[in-house]
Short mmCIF file of C-alpha atoms (C1' of nucleotides) in Angstrom, two decimals:
data_model
loop_
_atom_site.label_atom_id
_atom_site.label_comp_id
_atom_site.label_asym_id
_atom_site.label_seq_id
_atom_site.Cartn_x
_atom_site.Cartn_y
_atom_site.Cartn_z
CA MET A 18 -106.55 -108.57 -6.63
CA SER A 19 -106.67 -104.64 -6.57
CA ILE A 20 -105.28 -102.42 -4.17
CA ASN A 21 -107.87 -99.67 -2.37
CA PHE A 22 -106.97 -96.36 -0.97
CA TYR A 23 -109.12 -93.85 1.11
CA ASN A 24 -108.73 -90.87 -0.84
CA THR A 25 -108.92 -87.51 0.77
CA LEU A 26 -110.59 -86.04 -2.11
CA SER A 27 -113.85 -88.16 -1.92
CA ARG A 28 -113.45 -89.01 1.56
CA ARG A 29 -113.84 -92.55 0.79
CA GLN A 30 -112.13 -95.59 -0.35
CA GLU A 31 -111.55 -96.05 -3.79
CA GLU A 32 -109.99 -98.86 -6.18
CA PHE A 33 -106.24 -98.03 -7.04
CA GLN A 34 -106.27 -97.63 -11.01
CA PRO A 35 -102.94 -96.03 -12.44
CA LEU A 36 -103.41 -93.71 -15.54
CA GLU A 37 -100.91 -95.78 -17.14
CA GLU A 38 -101.08 -99.65 -17.20
CA GLY A 39 -98.17 -101.11 -14.63
CA VAL A 40 -96.74 -97.53 -13.66
CA VAL A 41 -97.57 -95.32 -10.75
CA LYS A 42 -96.65 -91.63 -10.67
CA MET A 43 -96.45 -90.29 -6.99
CA TYR A 44 -95.34 -86.90 -5.44
CA THR A 45 -94.55 -87.14 -1.80
CA CYS A 46 -94.46 -83.80 0.01
CA GLY A 47 -90.78 -83.36 1.51
CA PRO A 48 -89.37 -81.36 3.93
CA THR A 49 -88.37 -77.71 4.45
CA VAL A 50 -84.65 -78.17 5.17
CA TYR A 51 -84.13 -75.20 7.96
CA ASN A 52 -83.49 -77.73 10.67
CA PHE A 53 -83.36 -81.58 11.43
CA ALA A 54 -86.70 -83.38 11.04
CA HIS A 55 -88.11 -85.18 13.67
CA VAL A 56 -89.48 -88.43 14.19
CA GLY A 57 -93.18 -87.08 13.69
CA ASN A 58 -92.00 -85.82 10.15
CA TYR A 59 -90.27 -89.45 9.77
CA ARG A 60 -93.72 -91.02 10.04
CA ALA A 61 -95.00 -89.53 7.03
CA PHE A 62 -91.73 -90.56 5.15
CA VAL A 63 -91.90 -93.96 6.35
CA PHE A 64 -96.03 -94.11 5.41
CA GLU A 65 -94.82 -93.18 1.80
CA ASP A 66 -92.15 -95.62 1.72
CA LEU A 67 -94.62 -98.43 2.86
CA LEU A 68 -96.95 -97.31 0.17
CA ARG A 69 -93.98 -97.22 -2.50
CA ARG A 70 -92.70 -100.70 -1.44
CA TYR A 71 -96.18 -102.14 -1.17
CA LEU A 72 -96.94 -100.99 -4.97
CA GLU A 73 -93.54 -102.44 -6.05
CA PHE A 74 -94.72 -105.58 -4.60
CA LYS A 75 -97.60 -105.88 -6.40
CA GLY A 76 -95.54 -105.48 -9.56
CA LEU A 77 -95.96 -101.73 -10.38
CA ARG A 78 -93.27 -99.87 -11.41
CA ILE A 79 -92.93 -96.67 -9.39
CA ILE A 80 -91.81 -92.88 -10.22
CA GLN A 81 -91.76 -90.94 -7.20
CA VAL A 82 -90.75 -87.36 -6.60
CA MET A 83 -90.28 -85.95 -3.05
CA ASN A 84 -89.44 -81.81 -3.19
CA ILE A 85 -86.92 -80.60 -1.02
CA THR A 86 -87.94 -76.73 0.07
CA ASP A 87 -84.83 -74.86 0.39
CA VAL A 88 -86.07 -71.32 0.29
CA ASP A 89 -88.70 -70.04 2.60
CA ASP A 90 -88.90 -67.06 4.98
CA LYS A 91 -87.53 -68.93 8.09
CA ILE A 92 -84.68 -70.20 5.96
CA ILE A 93 -84.01 -66.57 4.60
CA LYS A 94 -84.34 -65.13 8.12
CA ALA A 95 -81.97 -67.80 9.85
CA ALA A 96 -79.34 -67.33 7.03
CA ASN A 97 -79.45 -63.69 6.93
CA GLN A 98 -78.70 -63.97 10.53
CA LYS A 99 -75.88 -66.17 10.36
CA GLY A 100 -74.20 -63.98 7.42
CA ILE A 101 -74.26 -67.02 5.02
CA SER A 102 -76.19 -67.87 1.99
CA ILE A 103 -79.13 -70.10 1.89
CA ASP A 104 -77.37 -73.01 0.11
CA GLU A 105 -74.72 -73.00 3.05
CA PHE A 106 -77.59 -72.60 5.58
CA THR A 107 -79.47 -75.51 4.34
CA GLU A 108 -76.73 -77.85 3.00
CA PRO A 109 -76.41 -79.79 6.53
CA TYR A 110 -79.96 -80.20 6.62
CA ARG A 111 -80.49 -81.55 3.32
CA GLN A 112 -77.69 -84.20 3.91
CA ALA A 113 -79.04 -85.11 7.38
CA PHE A 114 -82.44 -85.54 5.87
CA MET A 115 -80.70 -88.16 3.27
CA GLU A 116 -78.78 -89.62 5.95
CA ASP A 117 -81.87 -90.20 8.44
CA LEU A 118 -83.74 -91.59 5.37
CA ALA A 119 -81.06 -94.32 4.94
CA THR A 120 -81.26 -94.85 8.27
CA LEU A 121 -85.00 -95.78 8.39
CA GLY A 122 -84.34 -97.80 5.54
CA VAL A 123 -86.61 -95.78 3.11
CA GLU A 124 -86.18 -96.72 -0.45
CA PRO A 125 -84.75 -93.52 -2.47
CA ALA A 126 -87.42 -91.60 -4.67
CA GLU A 127 -86.32 -91.16 -8.42
CA TYR A 128 -86.19 -87.46 -7.90
CA TYR A 129 -85.36 -85.19 -5.11
CA PRO A 130 -85.86 -81.72 -6.69
CA LEU A 131 -84.52 -78.51 -4.98
CA ALA A 132 -87.11 -75.46 -5.01
CA THR A 133 -83.96 -73.49 -5.52
CA GLU A 134 -83.18 -74.84 -8.83
CA HIS A 135 -86.79 -74.95 -10.28
CA VAL A 136 -87.73 -71.29 -10.25
CA SER A 137 -87.77 -70.84 -13.75
CA ASP A 138 -90.62 -73.50 -13.78
CA MET A 139 -92.22 -71.85 -11.31
CA VAL A 140 -92.16 -68.53 -13.00
CA ALA A 141 -93.53 -69.89 -16.07
CA LEU A 142 -96.53 -71.53 -14.16
CA ILE A 143 -97.09 -68.03 -12.52
CA GLU A 144 -96.94 -66.40 -16.05
CA THR A 145 -99.68 -68.71 -17.32
CA LEU A 146 -102.01 -67.88 -14.17
CA LEU A 147 -101.31 -64.29 -14.93
CA GLU A 148 -102.26 -64.65 -18.47
CA LYS A 149 -105.78 -66.59 -17.47
CA GLY A 150 -106.15 -63.75 -15.18
CA ILE A 151 -106.14 -66.12 -12.10
CA ALA A 152 -103.31 -64.19 -10.55
CA TYR A 153 -102.79 -60.68 -10.21
CA LYS A 154 -99.99 -58.62 -9.43
CA THR A 155 -99.83 -55.72 -6.41
CA GLU A 156 -98.08 -52.77 -6.18
CA ASP A 157 -95.13 -54.05 -4.39
CA GLY A 158 -94.42 -56.57 -7.33
CA SER A 159 -95.80 -59.66 -5.59
CA VAL A 160 -98.29 -61.97 -7.38
CA TYR A 161 -101.16 -63.86 -5.66
CA TYR A 162 -103.79 -66.40 -6.55
CA LYS A 163 -107.29 -64.89 -6.83
CA VAL A 164 -109.10 -67.91 -5.17
CA ALA A 165 -112.71 -66.08 -6.33
CA LYS A 166 -111.73 -67.44 -9.80
CA PHE A 167 -111.47 -71.00 -9.06
CA PRO A 168 -115.10 -72.31 -7.82
CA ARG A 169 -113.71 -75.68 -6.90
CA TYR A 170 -111.60 -74.38 -4.27
CA GLY A 171 -112.17 -75.94 -0.71
CA GLN A 172 -112.82 -79.26 -2.43
CA LEU A 173 -110.11 -81.14 -0.89
CA ALA A 174 -110.31 -79.84 2.52
CA ASN A 175 -113.98 -79.47 2.66
CA LEU A 176 -113.53 -75.88 3.79
CA ASN A 177 -116.06 -73.02 2.95
CA VAL A 178 -113.33 -70.46 2.59
CA THR A 179 -115.66 -67.35 2.19
CA GLU A 180 -117.03 -68.30 5.98
CA MET A 181 -113.59 -68.85 7.39
CA ARG A 182 -112.66 -67.01 10.53
CA ARG A 183 -109.81 -64.69 10.31
CA GLY A 184 -107.12 -66.56 12.05
CA LYS A 185 -104.31 -64.82 13.85
CA ARG A 186 -101.73 -66.02 10.94
CA VAL A 187 -103.58 -64.12 8.65
CA ALA A 188 -103.10 -60.75 10.60
CA ASP A 189 -99.46 -61.56 10.44
CA ASP A 190 -99.31 -61.60 6.95
CA SER A 191 -97.55 -58.24 6.06
CA TYR A 192 -98.24 -58.60 1.93
CA GLU A 193 -101.04 -56.85 0.71
CA LYS A 194 -103.67 -58.65 -1.31
CA GLU A 195 -107.14 -58.36 -2.52
CA GLU A 196 -109.09 -60.96 -0.34
CA VAL A 197 -107.84 -62.53 2.85
CA ARG A 198 -107.87 -65.93 1.12
CA ASP A 199 -105.99 -65.21 -1.67
CA PHE A 200 -102.25 -66.54 -1.34
CA ALA A 201 -98.91 -65.66 -2.53
CA LEU A 202 -97.44 -67.06 -5.92
CA TRP A 203 -94.44 -64.62 -6.06
CA LYS A 204 -93.31 -62.55 -3.19
CA ALA A 205 -91.52 -59.29 -4.07
CA TRP A 206 -88.00 -58.43 -2.79
CA LYS A 207 -87.96 -56.83 0.47
CA PRO A 208 -84.64 -55.36 2.05
CA GLU A 209 -84.85 -58.01 5.09
CA ASP A 210 -84.54 -60.66 2.20
CA GLY A 211 -80.84 -59.54 1.84
CA ASP A 212 -79.15 -61.28 -0.91
CA VAL A 213 -82.08 -63.93 -1.47
CA PHE A 214 -83.53 -63.22 -4.52
CA TRP A 215 -84.12 -63.98 -8.20
CA GLU A 216 -84.29 -61.65 -11.20
CA THR A 217 -87.02 -62.94 -13.28
CA ALA A 218 -89.62 -61.80 -15.77
CA LEU A 219 -91.73 -61.35 -13.00
CA GLY A 220 -89.19 -59.09 -11.13
CA LYS A 221 -87.03 -59.37 -8.47
CA GLY A 222 -88.23 -61.72 -5.85
CA ARG A 223 -88.79 -65.40 -4.86
CA PRO A 224 -91.68 -67.80 -5.22
CA GLY A 225 -94.09 -68.90 -2.63
CA TRP A 226 -94.18 -71.92 -1.00
CA HIS A 227 -97.37 -73.69 -2.91
CA ILE A 228 -96.07 -73.19 -6.26
CA GLU A 229 -92.93 -75.46 -5.94
CA CYS A 230 -94.85 -78.12 -5.69
CA SER A 231 -97.50 -77.55 -8.50
CA ALA A 232 -94.09 -76.61 -10.94
CA MET A 233 -91.81 -79.59 -9.84
CA SER A 234 -94.62 -82.39 -9.75
CA MET A 235 -95.90 -81.53 -13.28
CA LYS A 236 -92.56 -80.97 -14.66
CA TYR A 237 -91.52 -84.50 -13.61
CA LEU A 238 -94.84 -86.37 -13.40
CA GLY A 239 -96.91 -84.77 -16.04
CA GLN A 240 -100.05 -82.49 -15.56
CA HIS A 241 -102.19 -85.09 -14.49
CA PHE A 242 -100.59 -88.05 -12.38
CA ASP A 243 -101.77 -90.71 -10.02
CA ILE A 244 -100.91 -90.29 -6.26
CA HIS A 245 -99.87 -87.15 -4.09
CA THR A 246 -99.19 -87.75 -0.31
CA GLY A 247 -98.51 -85.69 2.82
CA GLY A 248 -99.30 -84.98 6.44
CA VAL A 249 -102.81 -84.13 7.17
CA ASP A 250 -101.68 -80.48 7.91
CA ASN A 251 -100.82 -80.25 4.16
CA ILE A 252 -104.59 -80.87 3.14
CA PHE A 253 -105.14 -76.96 3.96
CA PRO A 254 -103.63 -74.70 2.57
CA HIS A 255 -100.77 -76.53 0.86
CA HIS A 256 -102.57 -79.22 -1.17
CA GLU A 257 -105.70 -77.26 -1.72
CA ASN A 258 -103.59 -74.23 -3.19
CA GLU A 259 -101.73 -76.85 -5.53
CA ILE A 260 -104.71 -78.03 -6.83
CA ALA A 261 -105.90 -74.53 -7.48
CA GLN A 262 -102.41 -73.63 -9.19
CA SER A 263 -102.05 -76.75 -11.27
CA GLU A 264 -105.86 -77.25 -12.50
CA ALA A 265 -106.48 -73.48 -13.20
CA SER A 266 -103.28 -73.38 -15.55
CA THR A 267 -103.87 -76.79 -17.30
CA GLY A 268 -107.58 -77.09 -17.37
CA GLU A 269 -107.01 -80.60 -16.42
CA LYS A 270 -107.48 -82.88 -13.29
CA PHE A 271 -104.14 -82.76 -10.91
CA VAL A 272 -104.24 -85.75 -9.10
CA ASN A 273 -106.33 -88.96 -8.93
CA TYR A 274 -105.66 -89.96 -5.12
CA TRP A 275 -104.78 -87.70 -2.47
CA LEU A 276 -103.42 -89.96 0.70
CA HIS A 277 -102.65 -88.08 4.22
CA CYS A 278 -100.77 -89.42 6.91
CA GLU A 279 -102.25 -88.73 10.52
CA PHE A 280 -99.77 -87.33 13.31
CA LEU A 281 -97.26 -88.44 15.56
CA LEU A 282 -98.33 -87.47 18.89
CA MET A 283 -95.99 -87.11 21.85
CA ASN A 284 -97.68 -87.03 25.38
CA ASP A 285 -101.00 -87.03 23.37
CA GLU A 286 -100.10 -83.66 21.50
CA LYS A 287 -98.94 -83.08 17.87
CA MET A 288 -95.26 -83.19 17.99
CA SER A 289 -94.09 -79.89 16.64
CA LYS A 290 -91.37 -77.64 17.41
CA SER A 291 -93.62 -75.02 18.79
CA LEU A 292 -94.68 -77.48 21.52
CA GLY A 293 -91.32 -78.11 22.26
CA ASN A 294 -92.00 -81.99 22.31
CA ILE A 295 -89.92 -82.85 19.74
CA VAL A 296 -87.48 -86.00 19.37
CA TYR A 297 -85.01 -86.43 16.84
CA LEU A 298 -83.94 -89.70 14.96
CA ARG A 299 -80.54 -89.25 15.69
CA ASP A 300 -80.95 -89.03 19.24
CA LEU A 301 -83.07 -92.09 19.51
CA VAL A 302 -80.16 -93.86 17.54
CA LYS A 303 -77.45 -92.53 19.90
CA LYS A 304 -79.43 -93.82 23.05
CA GLY A 305 -79.15 -97.23 21.52
CA TYR A 306 -82.76 -97.58 19.94
CA HIS A 307 -82.30 -99.81 16.72
CA PRO A 308 -83.14 -98.00 13.45
CA ALA A 309 -85.35 -101.12 12.68
CA ALA A 310 -87.20 -100.76 15.65
CA ILE A 311 -87.71 -96.92 14.99
CA ARG A 312 -89.02 -98.06 11.52
CA LEU A 313 -91.70 -100.75 12.95
CA THR A 314 -92.91 -97.98 15.50
CA LEU A 315 -93.57 -95.81 12.76
CA LEU A 316 -94.86 -98.11 10.33
CA GLY A 317 -96.80 -100.52 12.87
CA THR A 318 -99.86 -98.11 13.41
CA HIS A 319 -102.05 -97.31 10.50
CA TYR A 320 -101.44 -94.18 8.69
CA ARG A 321 -104.69 -92.58 9.09
CA LEU A 322 -104.56 -93.12 13.19
CA LYS A 323 -102.49 -90.93 15.37
CA LEU A 324 -99.77 -92.29 16.58
CA ASN A 325 -98.94 -91.77 20.29
CA PHE A 326 -95.08 -92.16 20.51
CA THR A 327 -93.75 -93.60 23.36
CA PHE A 328 -90.69 -95.45 24.55
CA GLU A 329 -92.37 -98.25 25.51
CA LYS A 330 -93.49 -98.72 21.90
CA LEU A 331 -89.79 -98.55 20.72
CA GLU A 332 -89.07 -101.29 23.01
CA GLU A 333 -91.98 -103.53 22.12
CA SER A 334 -90.88 -102.94 18.43
CA GLY A 335 -87.24 -104.10 19.00
CA LYS A 336 -88.73 -107.42 20.83
CA ILE A 337 -90.57 -107.94 17.70
CA ILE A 338 -88.00 -107.67 15.45
CA THR A 339 -85.59 -109.79 17.52
CA ARG A 340 -88.38 -112.65 17.46
CA LEU A 341 -88.64 -112.23 13.68
CA ARG A 342 -85.16 -112.25 13.01
CA ASP A 343 -84.30 -115.14 15.40
CA PHE A 344 -86.92 -116.84 13.18
CA LYS A 345 -85.37 -116.09 10.06
CA LYS A 346 -81.82 -117.30 11.47
CA SER A 347 -83.35 -120.51 12.80
CA LEU A 348 -83.99 -121.13 8.81
CA GLU A 349 -80.24 -121.01 7.84
CA GLY A 350 -77.86 -123.90 7.65
CA GLU A 351 -78.65 -127.51 6.28
CA PHE A 352 -82.03 -129.31 6.02
CA PRO A 353 -82.45 -132.78 4.87
CA VAL A 354 -84.01 -133.86 1.43
CA GLY A 355 -87.76 -133.83 1.36
CA ASP A 356 -91.15 -132.89 0.17
CA LEU A 357 -92.50 -129.34 0.42
CA ARG A 358 -94.99 -129.68 3.04
CA VAL A 359 -95.49 -126.12 4.36
CA ALA A 360 -97.12 -124.71 1.07
CA GLU A 361 -100.44 -124.56 2.53
CA ILE A 362 -99.23 -122.17 5.54
CA THR A 363 -97.15 -120.00 3.26
CA ARG A 364 -99.82 -119.52 0.77
CA LYS A 365 -102.10 -118.62 3.53
CA CYS A 366 -99.72 -115.99 4.63
CA VAL A 367 -99.37 -114.61 1.31
CA THR A 368 -103.22 -114.31 0.72
CA ASP A 369 -103.54 -112.71 4.36
CA PHE A 370 -100.60 -110.17 3.96
CA THR A 371 -101.72 -108.92 0.42
CA THR A 372 -105.46 -108.68 1.43
CA ALA A 373 -104.55 -106.81 4.44
CA LEU A 374 -102.67 -104.21 2.71
CA ASP A 375 -104.83 -104.09 -0.33
CA ASP A 376 -107.19 -102.58 2.25
CA ASP A 377 -105.80 -99.27 2.45
CA LEU A 378 -102.48 -100.63 3.76
CA ASN A 379 -104.04 -102.26 6.89
CA ILE A 380 -100.70 -103.12 8.57
CA SER A 381 -102.17 -104.37 11.69
CA ASN A 382 -103.59 -107.02 9.86
CA ALA A 383 -100.47 -107.55 7.46
CA LEU A 384 -98.22 -108.01 10.56
CA ALA A 385 -100.74 -110.16 11.99
CA ALA A 386 -100.48 -112.56 9.30
CA LEU A 387 -96.81 -112.61 9.49
CA PHE A 388 -97.03 -113.40 13.16
CA THR A 389 -99.69 -116.15 12.54
CA PHE A 390 -97.31 -117.39 9.82
CA MET A 391 -94.54 -117.69 12.26
CA HIS A 392 -96.37 -119.46 15.08
CA GLU A 393 -97.91 -121.94 12.27
CA ILE A 394 -94.18 -122.93 10.97
CA ASN A 395 -92.73 -123.18 14.42
CA SER A 396 -95.62 -125.36 15.54
CA PHE A 397 -95.36 -127.23 12.53
CA ARG A 398 -91.74 -128.03 12.62
CA LEU A 399 -91.93 -129.08 16.15
CA THR A 400 -93.27 -132.44 15.08
CA ASN A 401 -92.27 -132.45 11.48
CA PRO A 402 -88.65 -131.52 10.79
CA LEU A 403 -88.43 -128.76 7.87
CA SER A 404 -86.92 -130.11 4.32
CA GLN A 405 -84.62 -128.09 2.36
CA VAL A 406 -87.45 -127.05 0.00
CA ASP A 407 -89.63 -125.99 3.07
CA ALA A 408 -86.85 -123.87 4.53
CA GLN A 409 -86.23 -122.42 1.14
CA ALA A 410 -90.03 -121.71 0.83
CA ILE A 411 -90.01 -120.08 3.90
CA ASN A 412 -87.01 -117.92 3.36
CA ALA A 413 -88.27 -117.01 -0.22
CA LEU A 414 -91.72 -115.75 1.43
CA LEU A 415 -89.92 -113.68 4.40
CA ASP A 416 -87.78 -112.10 1.95
CA ARG A 417 -90.81 -110.85 -0.17
CA ILE A 418 -92.51 -109.73 2.93
CA ASP A 419 -89.46 -107.96 3.89
CA SER A 420 -89.33 -105.96 0.74
CA VAL A 421 -92.30 -104.11 2.03
CA LEU A 422 -91.71 -103.99 5.54
CA ASN A 423 -87.77 -103.93 5.33
CA ILE A 424 -87.11 -104.57 8.96
CA LEU A 425 -85.63 -108.30 8.70
CA LYS A 426 -82.18 -107.64 7.29
CA GLU A 427 -79.81 -108.32 9.89
CA PRO A 428 -76.83 -106.11 9.50
CA ALA A 429 -73.54 -107.50 10.17
CA GLU A 430 -72.96 -107.50 14.20
CA GLU A 431 -69.67 -106.55 15.30
CA PHE A 432 -68.24 -107.49 18.59
CA SER A 433 -65.29 -106.02 20.09
CA ILE A 434 -62.19 -108.34 21.24
CA GLU A 435 -63.13 -107.59 24.97
CA GLU A 436 -66.40 -109.03 24.02
CA ARG A 437 -65.25 -112.15 21.90
CA GLN A 438 -63.14 -112.81 24.94
CA LEU A 439 -66.00 -112.87 27.60
CA ILE A 440 -68.03 -115.02 25.16
CA ASP A 441 -65.05 -117.56 24.65
CA ALA A 442 -64.41 -117.40 28.70
CA ARG A 443 -68.19 -118.34 29.20
CA ASN A 444 -67.96 -120.93 26.67
CA LYS A 445 -64.92 -122.62 28.38
CA ALA A 446 -66.43 -122.10 31.87
CA ARG A 447 -69.45 -123.64 30.63
CA GLN A 448 -67.53 -126.71 29.23
CA GLU A 449 -65.81 -127.14 32.49
CA ARG A 450 -69.38 -127.29 33.91
CA ASN A 451 -68.35 -123.98 36.18
CA TRP A 452 -71.84 -122.86 36.11
CA ALA A 453 -71.39 -120.11 38.53
CA GLU A 454 -68.94 -118.49 36.38
CA ALA A 455 -70.72 -119.47 33.17
CA ASP A 456 -73.54 -117.63 34.72
CA ARG A 457 -71.51 -114.68 35.98
CA LEU A 458 -70.36 -114.16 32.35
CA ARG A 459 -73.65 -114.36 30.77
CA LYS A 460 -74.86 -111.94 33.24
CA LEU A 461 -72.02 -109.64 32.49
CA LEU A 462 -72.58 -109.75 28.88
CA LEU A 463 -76.33 -109.43 29.11
CA ASP A 464 -75.75 -105.99 30.97
CA LYS A 465 -73.61 -104.98 27.80
CA ASN A 466 -76.43 -105.82 25.81
CA ILE A 467 -75.33 -109.04 24.37
CA VAL A 468 -77.55 -112.19 24.71
CA LEU A 469 -76.30 -115.72 24.85
CA GLU A 470 -78.54 -118.79 23.93
CA ASP A 471 -77.22 -122.21 24.65
CA THR A 472 -78.85 -124.52 22.09
CA PRO A 473 -78.25 -128.23 21.12
CA LYS A 474 -76.03 -127.02 18.63
CA GLY A 475 -74.02 -124.66 20.65
CA THR A 476 -74.13 -121.22 22.11
CA THR A 477 -75.36 -118.44 19.91
CA TRP A 478 -75.04 -114.47 20.79
CA LYS A 479 -76.77 -111.46 19.47
CA ARG A 480 -77.08 -107.91 20.21
CA LYS A 481 -80.24 -106.95 21.92
CA LEU A 482 -82.14 -104.58 20.01
"C1'" G B 24 -117.65 -70.34 15.24
"C1'" G B 25 -116.88 -74.10 10.75
"C1'" C B 26 -114.41 -78.63 9.38
"C1'" G B 27 -112.23 -83.58 10.68
"C1'" A B 28 -110.38 -87.85 13.27
"C1'" C B 29 -110.56 -91.11 17.69
"C1'" G B 30 -112.42 -93.63 22.38
"C1'" U B 31 -112.07 -102.29 22.11
"C1'" A B 32 -108.02 -106.20 27.92
"C1'" C B 33 -102.69 -103.82 32.11
"C1'" C B 34 -100.32 -101.23 27.33
"C1'" C B 35 -100.66 -101.02 21.70
"C1'" A B 36 -104.15 -102.78 18.07
"C1'" A B 37 -107.70 -105.68 14.36
"C1'" G B 38 -112.79 -105.38 13.63
"C1'" C B 39 -116.84 -102.27 8.32
"C1'" G B 40 -124.62 -106.08 10.80
"C1'" G B 41 -124.53 -112.71 12.27
"C1'" C B 42 -119.28 -118.10 13.99
"C1'" U B 43 -115.75 -118.92 20.64
"C1'" A B 44 -114.10 -109.98 19.93
"C1'" A B 45 -107.52 -111.03 15.20
"C1'" G B 46 -102.65 -110.25 16.20
"C1'" G B 47 -98.77 -108.01 19.07
"C1'" G B 48 -95.98 -106.82 24.06
"C1'" A B 49 -96.41 -107.61 29.40
"C1'" G B 50 -98.15 -111.16 33.32
"C1'" C B 51 -99.00 -115.98 35.03
"C1'" G B 52 -98.77 -121.85 34.81
"C1'" G B 53 -96.45 -126.00 32.27
"C1'" U B 54 -92.69 -128.51 28.10
"C1'" C B 55 -87.59 -127.99 27.08
"C1'" U B 56 -82.77 -126.74 29.59
"C1'" G B 57 -77.23 -127.62 34.50
"C1'" C B 58 -79.94 -122.96 35.46
"C1'" A B 59 -81.39 -119.39 31.87
"C1'" A B 60 -82.82 -117.67 26.85
"C1'" A B 61 -85.44 -118.90 22.65
"C1'" A B 62 -89.12 -121.91 20.86
"C1'" C B 63 -93.70 -124.72 21.99
"C1'" C B 64 -98.43 -125.59 24.79
"C1'" G B 65 -102.02 -123.15 27.79
"C1'" U B 66 -104.12 -118.91 30.28
"C1'" U B 67 -105.61 -113.15 30.94
"C1'" A B 68 -112.56 -108.49 27.64
"C1'" U B 69 -120.30 -112.43 29.14
"C1'" G B 70 -117.78 -107.32 27.04
"C1'" C B 71 -116.24 -102.62 22.96
"C1'" A B 72 -116.66 -94.15 26.76
"C1'" C B 73 -121.83 -93.31 28.39
"C1'" C B 74 -127.56 -92.94 27.08
"C1'" G B 75 -131.16 -93.87 24.19
"C1'" G B 76 -133.14 -95.79 19.26
"C1'" U B 77 -133.31 -99.01 14.43
"C1'" U B 78 -132.89 -104.65 13.81
"C1'" C B 79 -134.79 -111.52 14.56
"C1'" A B 80 -129.49 -109.88 15.50
"C1'" A B 81 -125.19 -103.72 17.19
"C1'" A B 82 -118.32 -102.83 19.06
"C1'" U B 83 -120.25 -102.47 13.99
"C1'" C B 84 -126.15 -98.66 11.65
"C1'" C B 85 -128.86 -93.78 13.81
"C1'" G B 86 -129.50 -89.69 17.44
"C1'" G B 87 -127.43 -87.42 21.69
"C1'" U B 88 -123.97 -86.90 25.94
"C1'" C B 89 -118.61 -86.78 27.92
"C1'" G B 90 -113.89 -87.17 26.84
"C1'" U B 91 -109.07 -86.79 23.75
"C1'" C B 92 -106.55 -84.91 19.48
"C1'" G B 93 -106.08 -82.10 15.00
"C1'" C B 94 -107.07 -78.57 10.83
"C1'" C B 95 -109.12 -73.41 9.83
"C1'" U B 96 -102.69 -69.29 5.37
"C1'" C B 97 -95.18 -71.96 9.15
"C1'" C B 98 -96.38 -77.07 9.68
"C1'" A B 99 -95.15 -84.24 7.88
#
RNA sequence: GGCGACGUACCCAAGCGGCUAAGGGAGCGGUCUGCAAAACCGUUAUGCACCGGUUCAAAUCCGGUCGUCGCCUCCA
């Protein structure tokens, strides 16, 4: 069975066919590290993680590159204001980004290239564009891309650039260029840049934003690779410009499949700094929201749909995870020897799960397959005790599914001495049939987010997510 | 002005011309339990923003209206 993706380039769903058998080369646009990334940013990274993990689930080897943009106008300005180097300025944000990815259970990419460490690659690419007459130098020493030389410009964004309205932002651009739509490849040094510059064959200056992705993607993945992703706001101008730069320089097709993730909304508006409706991952974790619940919230809505972020969704996700983990836990321990009788149920689950994700990562149907599976197993075991091989088969399937979702792994739960004492005291009261005291302690523990469950095998306890 | 996405139950959400409109959360009734919790069983849309049209058949296709959100050189 083949995977199908909605390709922004063709505006339709296409069967995925990697250039090289069994290997997927993908470039996922990373963060600009001038601040902490917010949960809206992380939606895209979690989507890319789902994409990556599902391709691996299908048996493909992944080579993923995620750039870290550690030089741009805002970074230079902020670093100069603080009187520190851009490296010192971005370091804590680079670190925080990696920590956040780990918190969200994102599988690491093979490469996280820094823009500042690839300036020579960018300069080489710009030189090629200058040689081919696609780029031009202005009096101040900056280099621009001549959009008029690239007839396909606008194909990805489906924009007719010559009829574009002059946006506010264009007027703000202080650099001189021949046409409004031309964009900067190299920005000549200006006094306000301070110490931030590179002495190169192009002169003293620094690279434009778009060129880093062209240079670094082609360096690690080759001139023509499989998948390129980002948020929908990257479609134009960023990805459009990447295509223009790369294809004009190599004469080859740049990327086969462009996948774009929709926005996360907060109060029905795009979550963004300028609107001031930002939520940071670390703040959510501090507030007690479980990372897996945050991951599921970001993961649980199809990537091409806008996702309205609410605390209700986080709580709902927490409940779902609790339910799934309880189910998994119920499969631990000894089971009687016997035949495999759940084969039909597991087989159906695998089919439904893969059919769903093959269809442009239809996560809703994939999760529905998992819930239906859990329901069917629970229903089955009510009258047919599971055998050891049944339990093994179910566990194996859950692990396989979780290699994609990554929400089931239970971190070792730690309880304080005080909490343990309360649990013991409650068990003692219960043994003594002192129900009033047992209930009081159970309520006390619940207020501490510890849930007690009395089962025929004894009392279990866990933290509420 | 140009381009695009979306509107399905109390909430989230699947659906891609044809079975009783998936699944989850929440609520309600029941089984189990010292009582709970979990689990299980049952239940909650004669209707898919609205108005027309095509068709034997429309949530699904076409046209229009309304509403929400986004992109148009910082943006995941």
